CSV table of C-alpha atoms in Angstrom, one decimal:
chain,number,residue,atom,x,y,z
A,1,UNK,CA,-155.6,-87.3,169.9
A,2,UNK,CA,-158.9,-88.4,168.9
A,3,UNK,CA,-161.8,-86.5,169.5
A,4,UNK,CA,-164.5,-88.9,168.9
A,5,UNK,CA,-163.0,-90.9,171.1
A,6,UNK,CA,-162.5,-89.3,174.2
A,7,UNK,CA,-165.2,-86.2,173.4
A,8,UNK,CA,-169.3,-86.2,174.2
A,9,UNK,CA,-171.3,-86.0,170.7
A,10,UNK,CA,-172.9,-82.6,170.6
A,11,UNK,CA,-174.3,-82.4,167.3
A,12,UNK,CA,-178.4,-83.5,166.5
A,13,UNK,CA,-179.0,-86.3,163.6
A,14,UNK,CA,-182.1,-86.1,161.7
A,15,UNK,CA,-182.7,-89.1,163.8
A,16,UNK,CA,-182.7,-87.3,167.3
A,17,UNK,CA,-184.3,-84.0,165.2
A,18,UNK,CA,-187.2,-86.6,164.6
A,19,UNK,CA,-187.4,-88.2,167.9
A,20,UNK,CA,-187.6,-84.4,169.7
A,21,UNK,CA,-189.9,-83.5,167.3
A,22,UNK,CA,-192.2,-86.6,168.0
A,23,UNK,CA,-191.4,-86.2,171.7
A,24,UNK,CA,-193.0,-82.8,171.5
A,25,UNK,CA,-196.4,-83.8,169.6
A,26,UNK,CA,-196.7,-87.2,171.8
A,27,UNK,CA,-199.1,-87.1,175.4
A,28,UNK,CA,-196.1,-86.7,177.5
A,29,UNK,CA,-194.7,-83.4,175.8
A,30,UNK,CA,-198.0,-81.9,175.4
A,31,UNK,CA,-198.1,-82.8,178.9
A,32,UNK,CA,-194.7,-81.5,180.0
A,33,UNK,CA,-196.3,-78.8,177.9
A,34,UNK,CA,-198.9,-78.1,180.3
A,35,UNK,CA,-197.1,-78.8,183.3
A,36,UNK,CA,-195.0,-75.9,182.6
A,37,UNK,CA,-197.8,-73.5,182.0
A,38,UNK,CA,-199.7,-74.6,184.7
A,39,UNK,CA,-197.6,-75.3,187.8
A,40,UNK,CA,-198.6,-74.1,191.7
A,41,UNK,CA,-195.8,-71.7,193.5
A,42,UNK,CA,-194.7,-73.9,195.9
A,43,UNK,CA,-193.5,-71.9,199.7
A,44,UNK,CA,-189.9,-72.5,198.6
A,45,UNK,CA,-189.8,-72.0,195.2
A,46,UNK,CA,-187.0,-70.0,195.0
A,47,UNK,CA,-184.9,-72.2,197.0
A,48,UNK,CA,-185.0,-75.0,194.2
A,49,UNK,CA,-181.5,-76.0,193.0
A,50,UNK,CA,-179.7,-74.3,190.1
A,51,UNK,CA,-179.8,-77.6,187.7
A,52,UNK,CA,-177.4,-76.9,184.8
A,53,UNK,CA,-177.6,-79.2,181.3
A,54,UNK,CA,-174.3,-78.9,179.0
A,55,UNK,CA,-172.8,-79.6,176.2
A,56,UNK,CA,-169.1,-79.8,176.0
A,57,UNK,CA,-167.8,-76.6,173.9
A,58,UNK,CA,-166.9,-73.4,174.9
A,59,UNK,CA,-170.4,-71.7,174.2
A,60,UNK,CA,-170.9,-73.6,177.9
A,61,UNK,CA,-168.2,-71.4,179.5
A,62,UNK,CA,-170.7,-68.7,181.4
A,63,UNK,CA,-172.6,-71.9,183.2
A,64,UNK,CA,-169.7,-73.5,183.9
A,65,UNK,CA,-167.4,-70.6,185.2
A,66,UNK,CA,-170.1,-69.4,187.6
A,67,UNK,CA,-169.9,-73.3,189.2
A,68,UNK,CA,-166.4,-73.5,189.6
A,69,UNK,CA,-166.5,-70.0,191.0
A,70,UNK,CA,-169.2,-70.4,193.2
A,71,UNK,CA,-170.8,-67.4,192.2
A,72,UNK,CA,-174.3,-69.6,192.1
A,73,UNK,CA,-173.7,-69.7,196.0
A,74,UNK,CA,-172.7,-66.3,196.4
A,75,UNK,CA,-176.1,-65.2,194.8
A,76,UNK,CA,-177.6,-67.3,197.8
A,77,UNK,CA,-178.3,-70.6,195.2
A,78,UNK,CA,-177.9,-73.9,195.9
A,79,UNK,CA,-176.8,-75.6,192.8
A,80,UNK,CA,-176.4,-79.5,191.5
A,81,UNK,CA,-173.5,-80.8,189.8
A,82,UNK,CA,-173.7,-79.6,185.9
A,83,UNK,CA,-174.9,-82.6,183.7
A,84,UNK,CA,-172.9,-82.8,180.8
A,85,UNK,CA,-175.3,-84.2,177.8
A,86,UNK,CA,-173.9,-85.9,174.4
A,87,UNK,CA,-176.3,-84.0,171.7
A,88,UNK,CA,-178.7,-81.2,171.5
A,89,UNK,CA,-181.5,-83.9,171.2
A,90,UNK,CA,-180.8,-84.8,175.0
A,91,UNK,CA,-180.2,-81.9,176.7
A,92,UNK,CA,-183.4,-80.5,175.1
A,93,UNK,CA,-184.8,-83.7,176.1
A,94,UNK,CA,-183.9,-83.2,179.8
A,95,UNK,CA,-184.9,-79.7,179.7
A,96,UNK,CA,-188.5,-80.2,179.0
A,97,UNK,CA,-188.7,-83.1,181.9
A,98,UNK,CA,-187.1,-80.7,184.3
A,99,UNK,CA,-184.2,-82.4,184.9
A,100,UNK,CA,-182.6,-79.5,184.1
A,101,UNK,CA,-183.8,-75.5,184.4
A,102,UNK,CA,-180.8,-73.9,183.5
A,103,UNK,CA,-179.1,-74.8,179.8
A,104,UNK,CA,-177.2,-73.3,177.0
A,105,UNK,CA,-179.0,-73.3,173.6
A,106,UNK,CA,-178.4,-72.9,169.9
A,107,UNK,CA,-180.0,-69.1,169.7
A,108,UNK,CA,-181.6,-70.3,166.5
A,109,UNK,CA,-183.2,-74.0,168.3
A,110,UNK,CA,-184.8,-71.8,171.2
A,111,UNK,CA,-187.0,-70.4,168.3
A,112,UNK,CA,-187.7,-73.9,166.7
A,113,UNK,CA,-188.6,-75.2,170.4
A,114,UNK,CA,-190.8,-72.3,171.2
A,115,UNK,CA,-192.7,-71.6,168.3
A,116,UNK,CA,-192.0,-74.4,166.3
A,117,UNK,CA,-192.4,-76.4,169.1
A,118,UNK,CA,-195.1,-74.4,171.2
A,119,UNK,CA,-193.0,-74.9,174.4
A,120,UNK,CA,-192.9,-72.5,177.0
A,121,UNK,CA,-189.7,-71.3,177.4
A,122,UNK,CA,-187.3,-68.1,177.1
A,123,UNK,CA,-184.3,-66.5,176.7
A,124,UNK,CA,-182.7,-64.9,179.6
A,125,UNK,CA,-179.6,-63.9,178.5
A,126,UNK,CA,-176.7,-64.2,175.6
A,127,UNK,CA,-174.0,-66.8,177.0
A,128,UNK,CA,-171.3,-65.7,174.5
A,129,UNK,CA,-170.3,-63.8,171.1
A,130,UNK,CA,-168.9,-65.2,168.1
A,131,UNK,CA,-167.0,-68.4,168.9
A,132,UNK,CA,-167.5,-70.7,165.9
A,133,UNK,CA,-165.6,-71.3,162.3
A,134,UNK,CA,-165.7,-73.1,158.8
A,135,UNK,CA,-163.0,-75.2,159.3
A,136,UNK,CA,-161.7,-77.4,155.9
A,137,UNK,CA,-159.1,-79.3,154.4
A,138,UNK,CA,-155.7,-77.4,154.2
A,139,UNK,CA,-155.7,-77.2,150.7
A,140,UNK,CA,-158.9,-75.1,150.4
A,141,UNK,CA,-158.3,-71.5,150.2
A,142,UNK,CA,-161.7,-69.6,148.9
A,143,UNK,CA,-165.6,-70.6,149.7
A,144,UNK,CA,-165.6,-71.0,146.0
A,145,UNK,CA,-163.7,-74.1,145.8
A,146,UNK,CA,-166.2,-75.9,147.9
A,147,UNK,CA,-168.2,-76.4,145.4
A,148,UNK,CA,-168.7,-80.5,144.5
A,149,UNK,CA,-168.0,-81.0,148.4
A,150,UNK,CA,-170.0,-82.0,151.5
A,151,UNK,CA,-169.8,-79.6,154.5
A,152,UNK,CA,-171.3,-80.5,157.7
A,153,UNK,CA,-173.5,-78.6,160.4
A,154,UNK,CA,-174.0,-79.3,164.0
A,155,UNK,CA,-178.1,-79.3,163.3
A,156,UNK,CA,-180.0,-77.6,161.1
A,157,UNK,CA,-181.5,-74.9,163.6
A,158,UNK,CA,-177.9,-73.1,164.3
A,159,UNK,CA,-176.2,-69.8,163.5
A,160,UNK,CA,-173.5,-72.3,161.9
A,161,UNK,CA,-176.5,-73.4,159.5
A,162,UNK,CA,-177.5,-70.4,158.6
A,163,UNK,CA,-173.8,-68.5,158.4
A,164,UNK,CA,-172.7,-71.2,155.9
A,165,UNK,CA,-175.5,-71.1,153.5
A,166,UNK,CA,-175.7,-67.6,153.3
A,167,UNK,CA,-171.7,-67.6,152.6
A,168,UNK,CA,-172.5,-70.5,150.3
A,169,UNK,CA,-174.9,-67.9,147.9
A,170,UNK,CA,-173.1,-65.3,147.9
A,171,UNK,CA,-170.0,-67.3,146.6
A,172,UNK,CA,-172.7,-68.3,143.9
A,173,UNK,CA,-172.7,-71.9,145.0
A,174,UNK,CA,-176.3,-74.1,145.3
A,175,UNK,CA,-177.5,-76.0,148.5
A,176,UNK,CA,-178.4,-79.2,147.9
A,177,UNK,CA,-179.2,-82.5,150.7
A,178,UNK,CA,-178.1,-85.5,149.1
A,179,UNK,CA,-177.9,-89.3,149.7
A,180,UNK,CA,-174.3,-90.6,150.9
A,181,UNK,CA,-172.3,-91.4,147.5
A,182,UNK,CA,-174.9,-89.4,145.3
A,183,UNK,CA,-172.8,-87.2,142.9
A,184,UNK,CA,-172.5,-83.7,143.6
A,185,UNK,CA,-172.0,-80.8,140.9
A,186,UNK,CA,-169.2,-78.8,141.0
A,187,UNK,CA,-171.5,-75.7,141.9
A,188,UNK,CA,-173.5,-77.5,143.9
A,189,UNK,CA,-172.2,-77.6,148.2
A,190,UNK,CA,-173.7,-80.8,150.2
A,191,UNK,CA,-175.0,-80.2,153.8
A,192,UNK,CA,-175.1,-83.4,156.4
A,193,UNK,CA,-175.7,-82.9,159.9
A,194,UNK,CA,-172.8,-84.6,162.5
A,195,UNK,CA,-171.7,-85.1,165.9
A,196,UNK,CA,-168.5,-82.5,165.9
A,197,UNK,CA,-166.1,-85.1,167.3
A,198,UNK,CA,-167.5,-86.7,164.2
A,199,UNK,CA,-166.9,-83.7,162.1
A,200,UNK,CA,-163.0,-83.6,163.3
A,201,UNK,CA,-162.2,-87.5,162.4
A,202,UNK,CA,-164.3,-87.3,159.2
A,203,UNK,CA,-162.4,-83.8,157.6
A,204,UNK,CA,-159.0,-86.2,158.9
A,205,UNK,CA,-160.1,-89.1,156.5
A,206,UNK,CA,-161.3,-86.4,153.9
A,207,UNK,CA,-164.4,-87.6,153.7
A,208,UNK,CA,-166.4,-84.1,153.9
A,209,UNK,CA,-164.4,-80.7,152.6
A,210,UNK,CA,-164.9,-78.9,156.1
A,211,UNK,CA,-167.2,-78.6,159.0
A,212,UNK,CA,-168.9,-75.1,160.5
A,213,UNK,CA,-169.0,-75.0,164.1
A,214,UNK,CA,-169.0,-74.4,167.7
A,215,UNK,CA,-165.3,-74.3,169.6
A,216,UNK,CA,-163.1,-76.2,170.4
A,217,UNK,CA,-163.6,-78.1,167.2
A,218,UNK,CA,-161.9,-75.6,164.9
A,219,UNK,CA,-159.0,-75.5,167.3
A,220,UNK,CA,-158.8,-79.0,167.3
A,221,UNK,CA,-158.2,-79.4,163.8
A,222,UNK,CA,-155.8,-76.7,163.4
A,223,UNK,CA,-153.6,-77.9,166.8
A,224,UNK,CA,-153.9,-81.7,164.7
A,225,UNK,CA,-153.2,-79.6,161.2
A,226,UNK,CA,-156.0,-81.4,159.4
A,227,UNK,CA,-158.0,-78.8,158.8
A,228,UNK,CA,-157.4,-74.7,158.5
A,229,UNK,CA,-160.1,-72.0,159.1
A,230,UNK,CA,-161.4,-70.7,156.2
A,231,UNK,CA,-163.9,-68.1,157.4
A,232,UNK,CA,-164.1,-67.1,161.5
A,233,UNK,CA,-168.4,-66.6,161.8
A,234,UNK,CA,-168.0,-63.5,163.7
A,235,UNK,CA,-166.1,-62.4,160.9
A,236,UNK,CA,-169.1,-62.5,159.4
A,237,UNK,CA,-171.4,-61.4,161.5
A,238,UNK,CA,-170.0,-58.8,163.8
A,239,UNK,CA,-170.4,-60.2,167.6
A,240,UNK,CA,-173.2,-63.1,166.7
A,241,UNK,CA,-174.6,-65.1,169.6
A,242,UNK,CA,-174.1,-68.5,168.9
A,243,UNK,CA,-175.7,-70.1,172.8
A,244,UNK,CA,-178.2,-68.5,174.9
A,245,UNK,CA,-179.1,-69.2,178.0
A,246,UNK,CA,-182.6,-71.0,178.3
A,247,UNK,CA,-185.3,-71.0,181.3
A,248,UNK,CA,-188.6,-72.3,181.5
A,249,UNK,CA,-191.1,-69.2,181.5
A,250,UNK,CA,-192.8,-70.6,184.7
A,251,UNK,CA,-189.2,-70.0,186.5
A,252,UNK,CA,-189.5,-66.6,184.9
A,253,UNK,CA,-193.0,-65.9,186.3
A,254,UNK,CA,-193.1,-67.3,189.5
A,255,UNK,CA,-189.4,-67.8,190.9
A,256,UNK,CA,-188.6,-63.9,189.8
A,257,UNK,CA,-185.9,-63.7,192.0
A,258,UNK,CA,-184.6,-67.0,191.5
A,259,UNK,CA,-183.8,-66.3,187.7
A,260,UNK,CA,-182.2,-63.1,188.8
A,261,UNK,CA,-179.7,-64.7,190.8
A,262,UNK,CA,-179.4,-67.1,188.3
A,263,UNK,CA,-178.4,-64.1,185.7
A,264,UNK,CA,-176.4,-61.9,188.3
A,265,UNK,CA,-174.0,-65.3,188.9
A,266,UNK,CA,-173.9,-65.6,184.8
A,267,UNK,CA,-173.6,-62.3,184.1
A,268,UNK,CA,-170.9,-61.9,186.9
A,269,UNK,CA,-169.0,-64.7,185.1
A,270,UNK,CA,-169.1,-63.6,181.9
A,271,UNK,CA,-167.5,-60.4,182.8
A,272,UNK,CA,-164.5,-62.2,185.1
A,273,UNK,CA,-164.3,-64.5,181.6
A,274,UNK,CA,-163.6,-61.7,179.3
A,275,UNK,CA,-160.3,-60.9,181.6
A,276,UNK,CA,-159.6,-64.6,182.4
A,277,UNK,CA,-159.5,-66.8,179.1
A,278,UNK,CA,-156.4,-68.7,180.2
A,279,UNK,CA,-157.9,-69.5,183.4
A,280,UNK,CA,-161.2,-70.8,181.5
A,281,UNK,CA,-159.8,-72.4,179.5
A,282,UNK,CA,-157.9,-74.3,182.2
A,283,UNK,CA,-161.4,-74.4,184.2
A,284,UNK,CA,-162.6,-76.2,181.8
A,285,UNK,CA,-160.3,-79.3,180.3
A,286,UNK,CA,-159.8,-82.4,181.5
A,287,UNK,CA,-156.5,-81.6,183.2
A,288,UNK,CA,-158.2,-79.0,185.5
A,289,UNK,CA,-162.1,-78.3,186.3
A,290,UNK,CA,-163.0,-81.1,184.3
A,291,UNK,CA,-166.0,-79.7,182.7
A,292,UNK,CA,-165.5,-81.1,179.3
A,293,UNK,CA,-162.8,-83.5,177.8
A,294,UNK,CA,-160.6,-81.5,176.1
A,295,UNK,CA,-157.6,-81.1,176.4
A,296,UNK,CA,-155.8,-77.8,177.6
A,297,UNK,CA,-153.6,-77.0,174.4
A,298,UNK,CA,-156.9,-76.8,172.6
A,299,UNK,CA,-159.1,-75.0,174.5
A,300,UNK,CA,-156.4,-72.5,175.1
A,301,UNK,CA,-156.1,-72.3,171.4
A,302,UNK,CA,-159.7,-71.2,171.4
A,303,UNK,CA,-159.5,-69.1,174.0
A,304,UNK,CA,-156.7,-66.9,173.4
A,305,UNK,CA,-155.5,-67.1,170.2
A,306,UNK,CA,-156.9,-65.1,167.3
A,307,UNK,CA,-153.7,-63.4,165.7
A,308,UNK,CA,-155.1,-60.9,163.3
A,309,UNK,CA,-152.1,-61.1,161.3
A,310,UNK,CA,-151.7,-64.4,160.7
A,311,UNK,CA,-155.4,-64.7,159.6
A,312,UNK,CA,-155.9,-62.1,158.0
A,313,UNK,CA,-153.1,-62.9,155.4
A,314,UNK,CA,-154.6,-66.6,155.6
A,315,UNK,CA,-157.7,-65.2,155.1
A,316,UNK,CA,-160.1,-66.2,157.8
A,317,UNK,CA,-160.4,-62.5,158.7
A,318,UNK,CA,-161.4,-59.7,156.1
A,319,UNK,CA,-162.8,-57.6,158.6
A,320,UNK,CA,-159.9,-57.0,161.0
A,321,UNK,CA,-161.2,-53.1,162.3
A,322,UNK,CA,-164.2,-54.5,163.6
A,323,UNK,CA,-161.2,-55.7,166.5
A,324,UNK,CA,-163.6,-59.1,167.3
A,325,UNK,CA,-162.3,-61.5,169.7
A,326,UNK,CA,-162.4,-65.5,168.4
A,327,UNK,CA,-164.9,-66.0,171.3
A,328,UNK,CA,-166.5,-63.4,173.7
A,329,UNK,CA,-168.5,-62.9,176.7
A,330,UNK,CA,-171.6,-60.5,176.9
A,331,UNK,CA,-174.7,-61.0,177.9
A,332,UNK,CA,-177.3,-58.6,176.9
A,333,UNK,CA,-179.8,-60.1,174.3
A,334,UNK,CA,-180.1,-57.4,171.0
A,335,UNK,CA,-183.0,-57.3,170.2
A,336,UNK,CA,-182.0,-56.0,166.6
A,337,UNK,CA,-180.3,-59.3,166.3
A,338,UNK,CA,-183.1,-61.5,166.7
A,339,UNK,CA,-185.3,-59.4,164.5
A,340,UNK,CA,-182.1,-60.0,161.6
A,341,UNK,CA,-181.8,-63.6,163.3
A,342,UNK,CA,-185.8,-64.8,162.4
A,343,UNK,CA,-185.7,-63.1,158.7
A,344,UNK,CA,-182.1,-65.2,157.7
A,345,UNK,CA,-184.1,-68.4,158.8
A,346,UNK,CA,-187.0,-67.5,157.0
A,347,UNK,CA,-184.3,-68.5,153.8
A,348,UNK,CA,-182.5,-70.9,155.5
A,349,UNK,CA,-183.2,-74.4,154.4
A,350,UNK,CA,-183.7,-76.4,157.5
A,351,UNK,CA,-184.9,-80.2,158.4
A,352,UNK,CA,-188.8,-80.9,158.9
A,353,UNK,CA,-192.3,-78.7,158.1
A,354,UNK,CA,-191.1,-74.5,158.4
A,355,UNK,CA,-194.3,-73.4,158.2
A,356,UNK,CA,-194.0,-71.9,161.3
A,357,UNK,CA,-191.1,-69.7,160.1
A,358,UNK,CA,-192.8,-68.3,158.0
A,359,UNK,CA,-195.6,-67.2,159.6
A,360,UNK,CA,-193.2,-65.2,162.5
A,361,UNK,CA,-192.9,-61.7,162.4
A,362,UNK,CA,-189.5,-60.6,163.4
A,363,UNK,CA,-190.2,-57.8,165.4
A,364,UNK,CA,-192.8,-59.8,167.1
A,365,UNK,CA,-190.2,-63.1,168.2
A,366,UNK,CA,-188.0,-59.9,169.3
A,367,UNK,CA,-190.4,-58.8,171.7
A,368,UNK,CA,-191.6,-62.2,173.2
A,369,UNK,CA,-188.9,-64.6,172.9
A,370,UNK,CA,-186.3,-62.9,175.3
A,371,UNK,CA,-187.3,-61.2,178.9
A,372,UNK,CA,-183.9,-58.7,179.3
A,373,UNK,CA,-185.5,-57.8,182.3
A,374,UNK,CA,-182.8,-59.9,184.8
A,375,UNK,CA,-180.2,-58.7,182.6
A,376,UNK,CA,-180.7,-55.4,182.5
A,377,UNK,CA,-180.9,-55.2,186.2
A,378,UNK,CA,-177.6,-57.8,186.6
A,379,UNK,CA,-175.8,-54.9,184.4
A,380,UNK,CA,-176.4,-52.3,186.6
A,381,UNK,CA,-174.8,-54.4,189.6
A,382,UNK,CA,-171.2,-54.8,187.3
A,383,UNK,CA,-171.4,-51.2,186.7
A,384,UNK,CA,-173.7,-50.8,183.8
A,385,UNK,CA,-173.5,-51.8,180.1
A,386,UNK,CA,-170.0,-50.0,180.0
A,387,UNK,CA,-168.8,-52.6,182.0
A,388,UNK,CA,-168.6,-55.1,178.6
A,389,UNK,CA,-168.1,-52.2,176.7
A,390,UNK,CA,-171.8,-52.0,175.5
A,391,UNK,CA,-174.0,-49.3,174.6
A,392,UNK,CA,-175.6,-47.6,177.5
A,393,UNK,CA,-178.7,-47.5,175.7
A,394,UNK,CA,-178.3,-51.1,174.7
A,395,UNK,CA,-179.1,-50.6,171.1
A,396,UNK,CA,-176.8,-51.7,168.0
A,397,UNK,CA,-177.5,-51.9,164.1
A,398,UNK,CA,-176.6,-55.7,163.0
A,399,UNK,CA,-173.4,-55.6,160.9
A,400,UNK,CA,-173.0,-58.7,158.0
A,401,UNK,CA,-170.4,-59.1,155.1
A,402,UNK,CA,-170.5,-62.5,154.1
């Protein structure tokens, strides 16, 4: 099997991180910009289509699930045929032309695109927990013995980014960006940015030491046994989001039932997920739904298996009470998360200017990134937080061990 050959790219090169970034600041995104701020309520505006963008890993499962299900028509919705984009760097592209108003997001981009960005735009919901890995070579036991290696990251603004160089200090090993071929010192750890089918063929050929990132990808590796998992990122963070699901705010403000019948179908599907992973995993591989290109073996991998045992003794879990799932479904956005979320980044090195980052107050991007609003009242129709075993009062202090 080759992944880069039969998978869509979902990663975003410095040169699509450049070309958003350019997109944003030109006439047509300022006008886009605008556009969004400014637009009339039309009589039907809560009859427009659901238009879904995605990229091809699991994080997508929420969106997709509540298609094949139908559970956009049960709300009363009309919905288009998901568009499946090849990189974060389109389907943020398509997003702010409106060719799409419904799209699964890297939790930590949505803050680069809104305030980095100055786009309006906000987070409805979570679309999953935990769900990604630092995958690398067999041989590799320890996060200390990456040291003198390149390790590569989906794009820069990700929980993968982030997880990873945090990991990195702690193990007492330096981040450093170098040039292709440039030598790298043994306590030095070399970050590129790649396409994940790229990640899975270039970890084959041994040409980087391992990859963090989204499944299937870490599946993929260990069904082909090229690569092991080293370190599961909810592991690490107990129940991370990873994806979040991404509106425009002028949906939020003037389509208000709309987006809740957007949420109730997403949060409806979550909840059928977390009792169904065979089934979505089957929804979505090529040899059923045909939502992505995978194949079943290794999306049922991701779904299903996470054998504490096994990994534990292998070492990609040390926390095995905190009884995480490999990838979950919940959708209620923590507000103590994004809070912990924004301060990480503040340290994280990242591609382009951060001022910005620096100049957000975490309690602050809590408050005005995310409207829980839709979720809160999609909860209460599934039987309340209890229903995904949450808090009722939908609180929860951050647990980390990296």
């Amino acid at each position: 099997m080759n992944l880069h050959d039969n998978c869509a790219c979902c990663g975003m090169s410095r040169r699509d991180f450049l070309k958003l970034s350019a997109l944003f600041t030109s006439s047509f995104g300022a006008a886009i910009a605008a556009d969004n701020w400014n637009l009339p309520v039309h009589a039907n505006a809560n009859d427009q289509p659901v238009k879904i963008g995605y990229l091809p890993i699991t994080d997508a499962a929420p969106l997709l699930v509540a298609h094949s299900r139908k559970l956009y028509q049960a709300e009363g919705l009309t919905t288009e045929q998901p568009r499946l984009f090849r990189s974060w760097a389109q389907i943020v592209e398509a997003f702010l032309a409106r060719q799409v108003n419904v799209i699964h997001v890297l939790f930590p981009t949505s803050i680069w695109i809104r305030y980095g960005r100055n786009f309006p735009a906000k987070i409805v919901a979570w679309n999953h927990t935990n769900g990604s890995a630092l995958t690398v070579l067999p041989d590799i036991e320890n996060p200390r013995e990456l040291g003198g290696k390149t390790i590569a990251v989906p794009f820069w603004y990700s929980i993968h980014n982030l997880v990873l160089q945090q990991l990195l200090q702690h193990n007492g090993l330096k981040i450093v960006r170098k040039a292709k071929d440039a030598p790298i010192a043994s306590n030095e750890v070399n970050l590129v940015v790649l396409p994940p089918p790229d990640m899975v063929s270039a970890l084959a050929n041994k040409s980087i030491g391992g990859y963090i990132v989204a499944e299937p990808f870490n599946a993929a590796a260990e069904n082909l046994k090229t690569g092991r998992v080293l370190r599961f990122t909810g592991d690490v963070w107990k129940n991370h989001a990873c994806c979040v699901v991404f509106v425009h705010e002028e949906d939020i403000r003037q389509r208000k039932q709309w987006t809740q019948k957007v949420v109730n179908a997403l949060v409806k599907a979550q909840l059928w997920s977390r009792g169904n992973r065979s089934e979505v995993a089957r929804i979505l591989s090529k040899d059923g739904g045909k939502y992505t290109p995978h194949p079943l073996p290794v999306l049922q991998r991701a779904l299903t298996y996470y054998d504490r045992n096994f990994y534990k003794k292998d070492g990609a879990i040390e926390n095995p009470a905190w009884q995480v799932n490999r990838i979950d479904f919940q959708p209620y956005p923590f507000p103590s998360y994004r809070s912990e979320l924004v301060r990480l980044l503040k340290t994280t090195q990242v591609e382009g200017n951060t001022d910005f980052l620096q100049k957000l107050q975490p309690r602050q991007v809590a408050r005005d990134l995310v409207d829980d609003s839709f979720v809160r009242n999609a909860l209460q129709q599934v039987g309340g937080p209890k229903a995904f075993g949450l808090p009722n009062n939908l609180s929860r202090i951050e647990t980390i061990k990296f």
